[in-house]
Short mmCIF file of C-alpha atoms in Angstrom, two decimals:
data_model
loop_
_atom_site.label_atom_id
_atom_site.label_comp_id
_atom_site.label_asym_id
_atom_site.label_seq_id
_atom_site.Cartn_x
_atom_site.Cartn_y
_atom_site.Cartn_z
CA MET A 22 38.44 106.64 61.53
CA GLU A 23 42.01 107.68 60.78
CA HIS A 24 44.31 108.57 63.66
CA ARG A 25 47.08 111.20 63.29
CA VAL A 26 49.96 111.89 65.51
CA PRO A 27 49.98 115.49 67.01
CA SER A 28 52.37 118.10 65.60
CA SER A 29 55.76 117.86 67.11
CA PRO A 30 56.69 120.63 69.55
CA LEU A 31 60.21 120.50 68.25
CA LEU A 32 59.20 121.55 64.69
CA PRO A 33 59.56 125.32 65.24
CA CYS A 34 63.14 124.65 66.56
CA ILE A 35 63.95 122.72 63.45
CA LEU A 36 62.47 125.49 61.20
CA LEU A 37 64.50 128.17 63.13
CA LEU A 38 67.69 126.11 62.79
CA LEU A 39 67.44 125.61 59.06
CA SER A 40 66.39 129.26 58.43
CA LEU A 41 69.59 130.51 60.15
CA PHE A 42 71.85 127.96 58.42
CA SER A 43 70.64 127.07 55.01
CA VAL A 44 73.97 125.72 53.68
CA GLY A 45 73.94 123.35 50.75
CA THR A 46 70.13 123.35 50.36
CA VAL A 47 68.46 122.08 47.21
CA SER A 48 68.47 124.99 44.71
CA ALA A 49 66.66 123.56 41.70
CA GLN A 50 62.85 123.11 41.90
CA GLN A 51 62.22 119.35 41.60
CA LYS A 52 60.09 118.45 38.66
CA PHE A 53 58.62 115.21 40.01
CA GLY A 54 55.40 114.74 41.99
CA ILE A 55 54.89 112.47 44.94
CA ASN A 56 51.92 110.27 46.07
CA TYR A 57 50.75 111.07 49.53
CA GLY A 58 48.92 107.97 50.71
CA GLN A 59 47.37 107.78 54.16
CA ILE A 60 46.55 104.24 54.85
CA ALA A 61 48.12 104.34 58.26
CA ASN A 62 47.47 105.21 61.84
CA ASN A 63 50.79 106.81 62.69
CA LEU A 64 51.34 109.58 60.08
CA PRO A 65 52.40 113.23 60.90
CA ASP A 66 49.98 116.06 60.91
CA PRO A 67 49.49 117.52 57.41
CA THR A 68 51.04 120.83 58.55
CA GLN A 69 54.32 118.97 59.21
CA VAL A 70 54.01 117.22 55.88
CA ALA A 71 53.69 120.58 54.14
CA SER A 72 56.96 121.70 55.75
CA LEU A 73 58.64 118.39 54.78
CA LEU A 74 57.64 118.75 51.09
CA ARG A 75 58.56 122.34 50.84
CA SER A 76 61.96 121.56 52.24
CA MET A 77 62.33 118.89 49.57
CA ASN A 78 61.35 121.34 46.80
CA VAL A 79 58.54 118.96 45.90
CA ASN A 80 55.77 121.14 44.39
CA ARG A 81 53.33 118.51 43.10
CA VAL A 82 51.32 116.10 45.28
CA LYS A 83 48.76 113.44 44.46
CA LEU A 84 46.05 112.39 47.03
CA TYR A 85 44.01 109.29 46.93
CA ASP A 86 40.97 111.30 48.21
CA ALA A 87 40.24 115.01 48.86
CA ASP A 88 41.18 115.20 52.51
CA PRO A 89 40.11 118.66 53.64
CA LYS A 90 42.82 118.69 56.45
CA VAL A 91 45.54 118.21 53.82
CA LEU A 92 44.14 120.70 51.38
CA THR A 93 43.79 123.33 54.16
CA ALA A 94 47.34 122.61 55.50
CA PHE A 95 48.81 123.34 52.02
CA ALA A 96 46.96 126.58 51.45
CA ASN A 97 49.17 129.40 50.12
CA THR A 98 52.15 127.06 49.76
CA GLY A 99 52.12 127.04 45.98
CA VAL A 100 52.10 123.15 45.96
CA GLU A 101 50.00 121.75 43.16
CA PHE A 102 47.50 119.09 44.09
CA ILE A 103 45.82 116.29 42.18
CA ILE A 104 42.89 114.96 44.24
CA SER A 105 40.88 111.81 43.62
CA VAL A 106 37.30 110.54 43.41
CA GLY A 107 37.09 107.03 44.88
CA ASN A 108 35.84 104.13 42.78
CA GLU A 109 32.90 103.83 45.08
CA ASN A 110 31.50 107.04 43.70
CA LEU A 111 31.66 106.34 40.05
CA GLN A 112 28.33 104.69 39.40
CA THR A 113 26.43 107.35 41.35
CA MET A 114 28.16 110.15 39.56
CA ALA A 115 27.64 108.46 36.14
CA THR A 116 23.87 108.26 36.67
CA SER A 117 23.41 111.49 38.75
CA PRO A 118 25.30 114.52 37.53
CA GLY A 119 24.12 116.28 40.69
CA ALA A 120 26.37 113.99 42.69
CA ALA A 121 29.36 115.19 40.82
CA ARG A 122 28.29 118.77 41.18
CA GLN A 123 27.95 118.21 45.00
CA TRP A 124 31.39 116.57 45.13
CA VAL A 125 33.09 119.39 43.33
CA ALA A 126 31.22 122.00 45.46
CA GLN A 127 32.42 120.21 48.61
CA HIS A 128 35.94 119.08 47.72
CA VAL A 129 37.19 121.62 45.20
CA GLN A 130 35.45 125.00 45.21
CA PRO A 131 36.03 125.93 48.84
CA PHE A 132 39.88 125.39 48.57
CA ILE A 133 40.61 127.20 45.26
CA PRO A 134 42.56 129.45 44.82
CA ALA A 135 44.40 129.22 48.18
CA THR A 136 45.23 125.59 47.48
CA ARG A 137 46.40 124.92 43.93
CA ILE A 138 44.15 122.06 42.86
CA THR A 139 45.11 121.36 39.24
CA GLY A 140 43.70 117.93 38.56
CA ILE A 141 41.09 115.43 39.61
CA ILE A 142 41.57 111.61 39.10
CA VAL A 143 38.17 109.92 38.74
CA GLY A 144 38.65 106.28 39.76
CA ASN A 145 41.85 104.26 40.22
CA GLU A 146 42.64 101.14 38.02
CA VAL A 147 38.97 100.60 37.08
CA LEU A 148 39.61 98.89 33.75
CA GLY A 149 40.70 95.34 33.53
CA ASN A 150 39.23 94.17 36.76
CA ASN A 151 36.21 92.39 35.18
CA ASP A 152 33.79 94.87 36.82
CA THR A 153 31.82 95.85 33.77
CA ALA A 154 29.38 98.10 35.57
CA MET A 155 32.16 100.20 37.07
CA ALA A 156 34.11 100.28 33.75
CA ALA A 157 31.03 101.47 31.87
CA SER A 158 30.51 104.18 34.56
CA LEU A 159 34.08 105.55 34.18
CA VAL A 160 33.71 107.98 31.20
CA PRO A 161 30.20 109.19 32.20
CA ALA A 162 31.57 109.94 35.75
CA MET A 163 34.55 111.77 34.31
CA GLN A 164 32.29 113.77 32.05
CA ALA A 165 30.01 114.61 35.03
CA VAL A 166 32.95 115.94 37.08
CA TYR A 167 34.20 117.99 34.03
CA ASP A 168 30.77 119.44 33.49
CA ALA A 169 30.53 120.41 37.20
CA LEU A 170 33.98 122.17 36.95
CA ALA A 171 32.86 123.92 33.78
CA ALA A 172 29.75 125.24 35.48
CA LEU A 173 31.96 126.82 38.07
CA GLY A 174 34.43 128.25 35.47
CA LEU A 175 37.13 125.85 36.71
CA SER A 176 37.53 123.47 33.78
CA GLY A 177 40.29 125.59 32.37
CA ARG A 178 42.53 125.16 35.42
CA VAL A 179 41.54 121.67 36.72
CA THR A 180 42.05 118.68 34.43
CA VAL A 181 40.00 115.47 34.75
CA SER A 182 41.56 112.14 34.21
CA SER A 183 41.65 108.54 35.56
CA ALA A 184 44.64 106.30 36.63
CA HIS A 185 45.11 102.90 35.01
CA SER A 186 47.40 99.94 35.65
CA VAL A 187 49.86 99.41 32.93
CA ASN A 188 48.32 95.96 32.79
CA VAL A 189 45.49 97.38 30.71
CA LEU A 190 47.91 96.68 27.88
CA ALA A 191 47.74 93.22 26.28
CA SER A 192 51.14 93.78 24.73
CA SER A 193 53.84 96.12 25.90
CA PHE A 194 57.03 94.63 24.41
CA PRO A 195 58.47 95.72 22.12
CA PRO A 196 56.97 99.11 22.88
CA SER A 197 55.91 99.60 19.28
CA SER A 198 53.60 96.61 19.62
CA GLY A 199 51.67 98.25 22.50
CA ALA A 200 47.96 97.36 22.40
CA PHE A 201 45.18 97.48 24.86
CA GLN A 202 43.47 94.45 26.17
CA GLU A 203 40.58 93.37 23.92
CA GLY A 204 38.28 93.31 26.99
CA VAL A 205 38.79 96.99 27.76
CA ALA A 206 38.87 98.35 24.29
CA GLN A 207 35.25 99.26 24.31
CA TYR A 208 35.85 101.49 27.34
CA VAL A 209 39.07 102.91 26.22
CA ARG A 210 37.77 104.31 23.01
CA PRO A 211 35.33 106.75 24.64
CA LEU A 212 37.98 107.51 27.28
CA LEU A 213 40.55 108.56 24.73
CA ASP A 214 37.95 110.73 22.95
CA PHE A 215 37.33 112.41 26.33
CA HIS A 216 41.08 113.06 26.81
CA SER A 217 41.37 114.44 23.28
CA LYS A 218 38.39 116.72 23.74
CA THR A 219 39.32 118.11 27.13
CA GLY A 220 43.18 118.10 26.72
CA SER A 221 43.74 115.87 29.81
CA PRO A 222 46.47 113.24 29.97
CA PHE A 223 46.24 109.39 30.13
CA LEU A 224 47.60 108.27 33.43
CA ILE A 225 49.36 104.98 34.07
CA ASN A 226 50.56 103.20 37.28
CA ALA A 227 53.74 101.47 36.23
CA TYR A 228 55.95 99.38 38.49
CA PRO A 229 59.05 97.72 36.87
CA PHE A 230 59.55 96.13 40.31
CA PHE A 231 56.66 93.72 39.60
CA ALA A 232 58.20 92.49 36.33
CA TYR A 233 61.54 91.92 38.12
CA LYS A 234 59.88 90.29 41.10
CA GLY A 235 57.83 87.95 38.73
CA SER A 236 60.83 86.84 36.72
CA PRO A 237 64.23 87.87 38.18
CA ALA A 238 66.07 85.30 36.04
CA SER A 239 64.98 86.89 32.83
CA VAL A 240 64.49 90.51 33.61
CA SER A 241 67.72 92.61 33.91
CA LEU A 242 68.05 94.41 37.23
CA PRO A 243 70.13 97.24 35.70
CA TYR A 244 67.50 97.61 33.02
CA VAL A 245 64.68 98.20 35.54
CA LEU A 246 66.89 100.34 37.88
CA PHE A 247 68.15 102.90 35.25
CA GLN A 248 71.59 101.50 35.61
CA PRO A 249 74.12 101.04 32.81
CA ASN A 250 73.05 98.14 30.57
CA ALA A 251 73.21 97.21 26.78
CA GLY A 252 69.57 98.29 26.33
CA VAL A 253 66.82 96.83 24.12
CA ARG A 254 66.40 97.80 20.50
CA ASP A 255 62.93 98.39 19.03
CA GLY A 256 63.33 99.26 15.39
CA GLY A 257 65.53 102.37 15.30
CA LEU A 258 64.94 103.06 19.06
CA VAL A 259 66.97 101.88 21.98
CA TYR A 260 65.57 101.56 25.43
CA ASP A 261 67.81 101.51 28.50
CA ASN A 262 65.06 101.11 31.07
CA MET A 263 61.67 99.41 31.39
CA LEU A 264 59.67 102.39 32.63
CA TYR A 265 60.27 104.39 29.33
CA ALA A 266 59.43 101.28 27.40
CA GLN A 267 56.10 100.99 29.21
CA ILE A 268 55.33 104.70 28.58
CA ASP A 269 55.97 104.33 24.86
CA ALA A 270 53.96 101.13 24.76
CA VAL A 271 50.93 103.22 25.90
CA TYR A 272 51.60 105.80 23.21
CA ALA A 273 51.72 102.93 20.65
CA ALA A 274 48.43 101.54 21.97
CA MET A 275 46.65 104.88 21.75
CA LYS A 276 48.07 105.40 18.23
CA ALA A 277 46.60 102.03 17.31
CA MET A 278 43.17 103.50 18.38
CA GLY A 279 43.63 106.54 16.25
CA HIS A 280 45.04 109.02 18.85
CA THR A 281 48.36 110.73 18.74
CA ASP A 282 47.13 113.89 20.51
CA ILE A 283 47.18 112.68 24.13
CA GLY A 284 50.01 112.89 26.60
CA VAL A 285 51.02 110.07 28.97
CA ARG A 286 51.84 110.66 32.57
CA VAL A 287 52.98 108.25 35.17
CA SER A 288 50.62 108.62 38.11
CA GLU A 289 52.47 106.00 40.22
CA THR A 290 55.84 104.39 40.13
CA GLY A 291 58.31 103.34 42.87
CA TRP A 292 60.21 100.54 44.44
CA PRO A 293 59.77 98.95 47.92
CA SER A 294 62.58 99.04 50.39
CA LYS A 295 61.43 95.81 52.07
CA GLY A 296 59.32 92.75 51.22
CA ASP A 297 58.50 89.19 52.03
CA GLU A 298 60.98 86.53 51.52
CA ASP A 299 59.62 85.70 48.06
CA GLU A 300 59.58 89.31 46.94
CA VAL A 301 62.92 89.35 45.13
CA GLY A 302 64.54 92.64 44.75
CA ALA A 303 62.62 94.50 47.46
CA THR A 304 65.60 96.15 49.20
CA ALA A 305 66.56 99.64 50.36
CA GLN A 306 69.58 99.63 48.01
CA ASN A 307 67.42 98.91 44.96
CA ALA A 308 64.76 101.39 46.10
CA ALA A 309 67.37 104.12 46.38
CA ALA A 310 68.85 103.27 43.02
CA TYR A 311 65.44 103.23 41.27
CA ASN A 312 64.09 106.49 42.80
CA GLY A 313 67.40 108.27 42.71
CA ASN A 314 68.19 107.51 39.07
CA LEU A 315 64.60 108.33 38.05
CA MET A 316 64.64 111.64 39.82
CA GLN A 317 67.86 112.55 38.10
CA ARG A 318 66.40 111.87 34.76
CA ILE A 319 63.40 113.92 35.54
CA ALA A 320 65.56 116.80 36.65
CA MET A 321 67.38 116.62 33.27
CA GLY A 322 64.07 116.99 31.42
CA GLN A 323 64.60 113.74 29.63
CA GLY A 324 61.96 112.28 27.32
CA THR A 325 61.38 108.65 26.14
CA PRO A 326 62.97 107.28 22.91
CA LEU A 327 59.60 107.72 21.12
CA LYS A 328 58.96 111.20 22.56
CA PRO A 329 62.45 112.71 23.28
CA SER A 330 61.22 116.27 23.33
CA VAL A 331 58.39 115.52 25.89
CA PRO A 332 59.90 115.36 29.36
CA ILE A 333 58.59 112.41 31.38
CA ASP A 334 56.05 113.42 34.01
CA VAL A 335 56.05 111.14 37.06
CA PHE A 336 54.51 110.91 40.49
CA VAL A 337 56.71 108.80 42.73
CA PHE A 338 55.05 106.34 45.15
CA ALA A 339 55.15 107.13 47.98
CA LEU A 340 55.82 109.70 50.52
CA PHE A 341 55.44 107.54 53.70
CA ASN A 342 55.44 103.88 54.56
CA GLU A 343 51.85 102.98 55.19
CA ASN A 344 51.41 100.42 58.05
CA MET A 345 47.84 99.57 57.46
CA LYS A 346 47.97 98.59 53.73
CA PRO A 347 46.87 94.98 53.12
CA GLY A 348 48.79 92.50 51.03
CA PRO A 349 52.43 91.50 50.95
CA ALA A 350 55.10 93.36 53.06
CA SER A 351 56.20 95.35 50.07
CA GLU A 352 52.86 97.14 50.01
CA ARG A 353 53.76 98.78 53.33
CA ASN A 354 57.28 99.71 52.47
CA TYR A 355 57.21 102.05 49.36
CA GLY A 356 57.69 105.25 51.37
CA LEU A 357 60.67 107.53 51.14
CA PHE A 358 60.14 108.43 54.71
CA TYR A 359 59.09 106.74 57.96
CA PRO A 360 56.06 108.36 59.61
CA ASN A 361 58.47 110.05 62.12
CA GLY A 362 59.96 111.97 59.31
CA SER A 363 63.30 110.12 59.08
CA PRO A 364 64.32 108.88 55.61
CA VAL A 365 63.93 105.18 54.90
CA TYR A 366 67.15 105.45 52.78
CA ALA A 367 69.34 108.21 51.43
CA ILE A 368 68.77 109.23 47.78
CA ASN A 369 71.41 111.11 45.89
CA ALA A 370 70.22 111.70 42.37
CA GLY A 371 73.56 112.73 41.31
CA THR A 372 74.29 110.77 38.18
CA ALA A 373 71.58 109.18 36.13
CA GLY A 374 72.21 105.45 35.66
CA SER A 375 75.25 105.26 37.94
CA GLY A 376 73.50 103.58 40.80
CA ASP A 377 76.26 104.74 43.02
CA GLY A 378 74.85 108.12 44.15
CA GLY A 379 77.82 110.03 43.05
CA GLY A 380 78.47 112.73 40.51
CA SER A 381 76.71 115.91 39.51
CA SER A 382 74.58 117.93 41.74
CA VAL A 383 71.98 118.59 39.07
CA GLY A 384 68.61 117.66 40.36
CA ARG A 385 70.05 116.59 43.73
CA PHE A 386 67.50 115.14 46.13
CA ASP A 387 68.62 114.61 49.67
CA PRO A 388 66.02 113.68 52.16
CA TYR A 389 68.46 114.51 54.97
CA SER A 390 68.09 118.23 54.09
CA SER A 391 64.43 118.13 55.08
CA GLN A 392 63.06 120.67 57.58
CA SER A 393 60.67 118.21 59.08
CA MET A 394 62.86 115.58 60.60
CA PHE A 395 60.92 114.82 63.73
CA SER A 396 63.61 113.21 65.94
CA ALA A 397 66.70 114.88 67.51
CA ALA A 398 68.93 112.18 66.17
CA SER A 399 67.86 112.64 62.53
CA ARG A 400 68.08 116.41 62.91
CA LEU A 401 71.64 116.09 64.00
CA VAL A 402 72.52 113.85 61.08
CA ALA A 403 70.88 116.33 58.75
CA VAL A 404 72.95 119.18 60.01
CA ARG A 405 76.19 117.20 59.86
CA ARG A 406 75.53 116.11 56.33
CA ARG A 407 74.69 119.57 55.12
CA LEU A 408 77.26 121.83 56.81
CA SER A 409 81.01 121.96 56.45
CA SER A 410 83.08 121.01 59.41
CA LEU A 411 83.89 124.74 60.02
CA THR A 412 80.26 125.81 59.90
CA LEU A 413 79.41 122.92 62.21
CA LEU A 414 81.83 124.21 64.87
CA LEU A 415 80.12 127.58 64.61
CA VAL A 416 76.62 126.31 65.02
CA LEU A 417 76.97 123.53 67.62
CA PRO A 418 76.10 125.95 70.45
CA VAL A 419 72.98 127.01 68.69
CA LEU A 420 72.19 123.44 67.80
CA SER A 421 72.48 122.24 71.44
CA ALA A 422 70.21 125.09 72.53
CA LEU A 423 67.62 124.24 69.91
CA LEU A 424 67.60 120.58 70.68
CA ALA A 425 66.87 121.47 74.19
CA CYS A 426 63.66 123.20 73.15
#
């Protein structure tokens, strides 16, 4: 059973402070989404998370389940949600459409329209794991969920997809050579037909960090961090970062199977701020550079070299560090925030590719501007960073009073 920390009694004070003094807040709606993982026993209450994300101007969230507490907490906030059907449900849904109808009736229907559920991910990284029974169940389960939505008149507003590791590709470099693994091709063909028929996107989980960690001597760090570099040429196209190359490799792989009518979205990408001794590159500085530069490019509406007119669509992993995730230390350190609401590192998405956090304010993302900093110290840092010295002198008496709440 999951344990959650109670709502902070200081939260109303924080909200009052920032409602009175909203100097220098983020003005442009952020176009990226964020993964809200919950494999932890110390996370804040979903109502606090709702305030946190609204203050960050993040309006798209992906869950790894369909937690009713989260969906209820975000009612009437305008935040779009993608929820998930766990791998453990696929075979049952594939063989029993009634199970899919029951799942939709329980996890979707009661929350719409107050909570904006816009997508359902059926299964996570099912293909390429040598589980043929689950792989064979994937498309039938997706079809069953789609049919359940259609029966309720919801298939027009809720898409159905599945998330795949970028490792389903046998070849990804150069991007134009992208091809799916031979072992998954038989499952990918009906999957692509489903996406084509329903208009849903192909989702990938792509982590350039793994490529750098695996071969730091041969993989350029600036290339994976969106920092200035010579780039890599593929025919007439030039790639200055690995993530875009991975996205276009998926497009090439789908084209090789006869589909040019399906969009690609990145359902997960991120960079850990800490890792084990052998996890090269897992630092807060690199995480800030990767996520900051990526967010800036998203704010610019940038496309990939192959699809320059199609803005990249990304869900960053992850909102919080999750202390109960198994595996190497990096798995527990992908969060933008600690569970107490303080930022793991400062992100300033000021200048794409600069890596130094300076420059334009377009698409600026500053976690210190968050409404839901849960400690007095981090609240004070937030105010000092966001207010001018003159304004600070004016509000210090109010600040002192609020911190005493």
